[in-house]
Amino acid sequence: MNWPILIRQFLEQKPFARFLLVFSICTICLTGVIWACSDSGETEYSVFAPEYFVNEKYSPFFYASDVVYYSVGYAESSNTQFNSIVFVEWDTYFKQSVPSTNLKYLLFISGVNSIDSVDHYVNGLSQSIPKGFTDTARSSLTGKKAKQFFDYLKLARECESYAVNDDWSSWDTVRRHYANADLEPRLLTAFHSAKDRFIKERLWFQLVRYYFFSGDADNSDLVVKIFDQYKNNFPHDLMWYRSLGYVAGHYYAAKDFARANYLYSLCYEFSNNLKIPSFWSFHPQEEADWEQTLKLARTKAEQVTLWQMLGAQQDAGRAIRAIAQIDPSSEKLDLLLSRLINSRESVTQPSDYYGNPDTVLQSDDLDKKVVEELAQKGNTARPYFWNLAAGYLNYLDSNYTAAAEFYAKAKREFPGNDTLVVAQSKVLDILLQVGTLKKIDGSVESRLIAPLNWLADLVAQRSKVENLRFANAVEDCTARLSRLYLEQGDPVKAVCFKSNTGSEVYQNSVRTDALIALLKKTDPTPFEKVMLRYYPYSLNDLYYHQALRLVYLQQPNAALHFLEKRSAKDTPLYGNPFNSRLIDCHDCDHAEPQKQKFTPLKFVQTLANIQAEIGRGKQVYRNAFLAANAFYNITYYGNARLFYEFDIATGSSYGYVDPDSLDHQYYSMSAALKYYKLALKYATGEEQKARCTLMLAKCAQNEIFNLADYDEVRPAILMDIAVDNAALKRYYGYFDELKVKYSQSAYYKDIIKECGYFRMYLKQDKPLERGKKNEMH
């Protein structure tokens, strides 16, 4: 019951390589077929939905760069893909008299011994009900039909020993199974003695498959012989074409690629059930065998099918040109056009993430020309599809006038009441409308209200259009609008459409306040209303951002003004931000029981009180050390990263920082250094001074890591570090102080015990000069 997808050459490959045969991008040059595979970048981008224009039966072959078959997911194994059809065929044969659970058990679960047991039971030779079988089916499996069924099923189950391959998911080489020689005479006897045509056709199928798997070179031609001898005795149904598939597999193994591929195309065309396995097996090797395959086609329709299969695997443009010469009204062109469009989209986006149009790759002139010609002739099955496609290709090439003309023609040809096509057209119109903008003023904003609201409704799922690809259209439109506003000197509106362009707003408190005022506005204009639908953050986020910025500016008291405005509930920080460790261990800090959990608000309130105490000269050492710990812990190196990890604050826990963004403040040691130095100044006794000096060394070391090239991975990864002499001098200067001044302290002994870097320093081994990873963290 298996389809011969895995022909001999295919069976000898590992599973991963098998997928590459279909998954790789294969190309055709204009002068001939080149079946060479190359790597593919996974840049999935599309605003053009093939579901609206292409017959659903071709949907597995829609373009997708990251899967073998579009929208199929994990397809059924070749061992089971025909099970549902086989069940229906036998259920019809028995006129639905056998309970489905029993029939499915016999067809797909039972072994030879189980089939024997059921056979004996239903015929009264055994009184024991076989496991997996129910008594209700007993009466329906008696008589001549049932006997033929059991006789056939036992043979068929034996055939599965070579036809069903369970090695397909193995990483080892897939083993080729061969048929047992003793099956041949029994299959032949059963076939020649069978009177029931339904049974006889299945035995014929088993014989064809047996010879395919026989492994005997002398018998290999019997695949074709047994098929040809009886092919006119049976209806050209699914079983007939499954048998033909093994004939195709035989020719492929014999390297008669032209004939094999032609036969696969017949199977592909016959039934949707055979489309995927036939397409999988279809592999022209070079131009010569491809030309031979085309000559085998008996009709123009067969030629069109061959070109569609080749175009869907290799070069859609060439196939479109060929089919247009044969039958421009063929619906098979629609699939190829959709693949041409979607593959063109995937090569590069029409604008980058920031709305810059300089990454556009021009369409292939020959492909675009044939699409335009067919659109202009209007003799295809769906002329509006070709006009939309021609317009979109021109849009991608920034030929906006031509795009508008093709779109206008398409709209005159739309089928009545087709809301999906209208929605697709609307997406393309909006892209064109925004793409042609050179500047934005009040009149432009007025025209943009309706389309932007329509897109926003789709994003918010207030309105739904099945299969509409709008996400990337939204991305392109908002990116371009944001860029235009930036160019016009309006960063507040720019950040509403694209939050990642907000550095000019978020690093400027006046502009952030302007954005806050916009969000609080009680009477926004219609355009402001729709614009703010694209802004992803809330007033609470902006208040937190303003507070965060002020904390890093060492103004916690001012930060409270914004934190206290928030209505959001704070998440407690994982560790105590006022604690410090000789060796940083965030997990240790987070695991320690805390008498008091610090939320961001409570943390800032405490920090403000500490600063006030310092200002009044109260317990300066203690308060300065606590403040230093706090400013240390709210950096990348500390235990309170959660403090800055929220949507607007772009700080990363993975060690990368853009010097032009807000991230640098999450790495800076300046505030911590300031307060550790103050604590050292007021420290009494060697223990306090040693502790302050060690923390100063840690800060100095972190600053060294902050000097690393920003294009490299940050200190989380072993890396070469560009360290200047002044930074090294500061760092080792603190180690010198520890050694010279505080070597008699108990804390000094703890440092030697815990800190590998300090032990290396004492041995005059200076690893930072060689770019080694910091072991203090």
XYZ file of N, CA, C and O in Angstrom, residues 320-321 337 340-341 362-380 383 385-397 399-406 409 413:
192
model
N 6.438 29.833 -17.357
C 5.354 30.727 -17.764
C 5.472 31.056 -19.248
O 4.474 31.021 -19.993
N 6.672 31.363 -19.698
C 6.861 31.700 -21.108
C 6.496 30.525 -22.004
O 5.892 30.706 -23.076
N 2.767 31.944 -11.597
C 2.813 33.385 -11.376
C 2.901 33.690 -9.884
O 3.665 34.561 -9.455
N 6.389 33.032 -8.803
C 7.297 34.063 -9.293
C 7.207 35.309 -8.408
O 8.225 35.889 -8.018
N 5.981 35.701 -8.078
C 5.789 36.889 -7.242
C 6.353 36.666 -5.845
O 7.133 37.468 -5.321
N 16.148 44.592 -8.234
C 15.262 44.724 -9.388
C 14.744 43.362 -9.836
O 15.418 42.343 -9.724
N 13.506 43.353 -10.345
C 12.926 42.127 -10.867
C 13.676 41.689 -12.121
O 14.280 42.507 -12.821
N 13.637 40.398 -12.403
C 14.213 39.883 -13.635
C 13.442 40.482 -14.810
O 12.227 40.345 -14.913
N 14.153 41.167 -15.700
C 13.488 41.890 -16.795
C 12.652 40.971 -17.669
O 11.533 41.324 -18.077
N 13.189 39.770 -17.974
C 12.467 38.862 -18.855
C 11.199 38.347 -18.189
O 10.140 38.254 -18.813
N 11.287 38.018 -16.901
C 10.108 37.551 -16.179
C 9.046 38.638 -16.097
O 7.858 38.394 -16.332
N 9.480 39.842 -15.747
C 8.505 40.936 -15.627
C 7.875 41.247 -16.979
O 6.664 41.521 -17.061
N 8.655 41.155 -18.029
C 8.142 41.465 -19.363
C 7.043 40.493 -19.770
O 5.997 40.900 -20.295
N 7.246 39.190 -19.513
C 6.214 38.221 -19.914
C 4.961 38.395 -19.070
O 3.838 38.246 -19.572
N 5.111 38.753 -17.784
C 3.935 39.012 -16.951
C 3.174 40.218 -17.484
O 1.935 40.201 -17.585
N 3.895 41.269 -17.830
C 3.250 42.466 -18.376
C 2.544 42.171 -19.696
O 1.426 42.641 -19.933
N 3.197 41.382 -20.556
C 2.596 41.066 -21.856
C 1.304 40.277 -21.694
O 0.300 40.562 -22.359
N 1.317 39.289 -20.807
C 0.110 38.502 -20.590
C -0.979 39.340 -19.927
O -2.175 39.159 -20.205
N -0.579 40.251 -19.046
C -1.558 41.138 -18.426
C -2.206 42.030 -19.477
O -3.428 42.256 -19.465
N -1.404 42.542 -20.398
C -1.931 43.442 -21.424
C -2.819 42.713 -22.434
O -3.819 43.244 -22.904
N -2.464 41.471 -22.757
C -3.278 40.706 -23.708
C -4.623 40.319 -23.110
O -5.630 40.225 -23.817
N -4.652 40.059 -21.819
C -5.906 39.723 -21.152
C -6.491 38.388 -21.542
O -7.707 38.183 -21.415
N -5.667 37.456 -22.023
C -6.187 36.155 -22.473
C -5.873 35.024 -21.504
O -5.890 33.849 -21.870
N -5.573 35.365 -20.252
C -5.337 34.343 -19.235
C -6.649 34.003 -18.533
O -7.673 34.668 -18.744
N -7.421 37.466 -15.748
C -6.653 38.648 -16.184
C -6.334 39.618 -15.047
O -5.257 40.215 -15.030
N -5.609 38.968 -12.022
C -4.453 38.454 -11.283
C -3.158 38.907 -11.952
O -2.220 39.365 -11.301
N -3.121 38.826 -13.254
C -1.897 39.190 -13.981
C -1.655 40.689 -13.945
O -0.508 41.140 -13.877
N -2.738 41.457 -13.959
C -2.562 42.916 -13.863
C -2.090 43.325 -12.473
O -1.217 44.187 -12.331
N -2.650 42.703 -11.431
C -2.160 42.993 -10.086
C -0.695 42.590 -9.943
O 0.111 43.305 -9.342
N -0.350 41.417 -10.504
C 1.024 40.933 -10.416
C 1.979 41.853 -11.167
O 3.062 42.199 -10.667
N 1.587 42.271 -12.360
C 2.436 43.183 -13.133
C 2.603 44.507 -12.394
O 3.702 45.082 -12.353
N 1.509 44.995 -11.810
C 1.605 46.233 -11.041
C 2.514 46.086 -9.840
O 3.341 46.969 -9.554
N 2.411 44.968 -9.145
C 3.221 44.765 -7.944
C 4.705 44.624 -8.287
O 5.570 45.148 -7.573
N 5.019 43.925 -9.373
C 6.419 43.823 -9.795
C 6.979 45.209 -10.104
O 8.139 45.513 -9.781
N 6.170 46.037 -10.731
C 6.625 47.409 -11.004
C 6.757 48.210 -9.724
O 7.668 49.024 -9.580
N 5.854 47.994 -8.780
C 5.984 48.668 -7.484
C 7.298 48.286 -6.807
O 8.015 49.137 -6.279
N 7.607 46.999 -6.822
C 8.851 46.543 -6.205
C 10.077 47.155 -6.886
O 11.122 47.317 -6.263
N 9.931 47.484 -8.162
C 11.027 48.121 -8.890
C 10.937 49.645 -8.870
O 11.654 50.327 -9.602
N 8.687 51.521 -10.042
C 8.030 52.096 -11.222
C 6.567 52.367 -10.861
O 5.651 51.641 -11.265
N 6.357 53.414 -10.091
C 5.059 53.623 -9.466
C 3.959 53.989 -10.460
O 2.798 53.604 -10.280
N 4.288 54.708 -11.506
C 3.275 55.066 -12.506
C 2.750 53.829 -13.201
O 1.529 53.644 -13.355
N 3.657 52.944 -13.617
C 3.249 51.698 -14.277
C 2.451 50.832 -13.312
O 1.454 50.208 -13.696
N 2.874 50.802 -12.053
C 2.152 50.006 -11.060
C 0.708 50.487 -10.942
O -0.232 49.678 -10.930
N 0.516 51.795 -10.856
C -0.831 52.352 -10.723
C -1.692 52.021 -11.936
O -2.894 51.726 -11.804
N -1.108 52.043 -13.115
C -1.867 51.744 -14.335
C -2.336 50.289 -14.355
O -3.482 49.997 -14.707
N -1.444 49.379 -13.991
C -1.839 47.964 -13.959
C -2.887 47.718 -12.875
O -3.823 46.937 -13.077
N -6.280 48.826 -14.121
C -6.847 47.878 -15.084
C -7.381 46.642 -14.371
O -8.445 46.113 -14.721
N -11.461 44.560 -13.873
C -11.668 43.155 -14.246
C -12.022 42.264 -13.046
O -12.226 41.057 -13.212
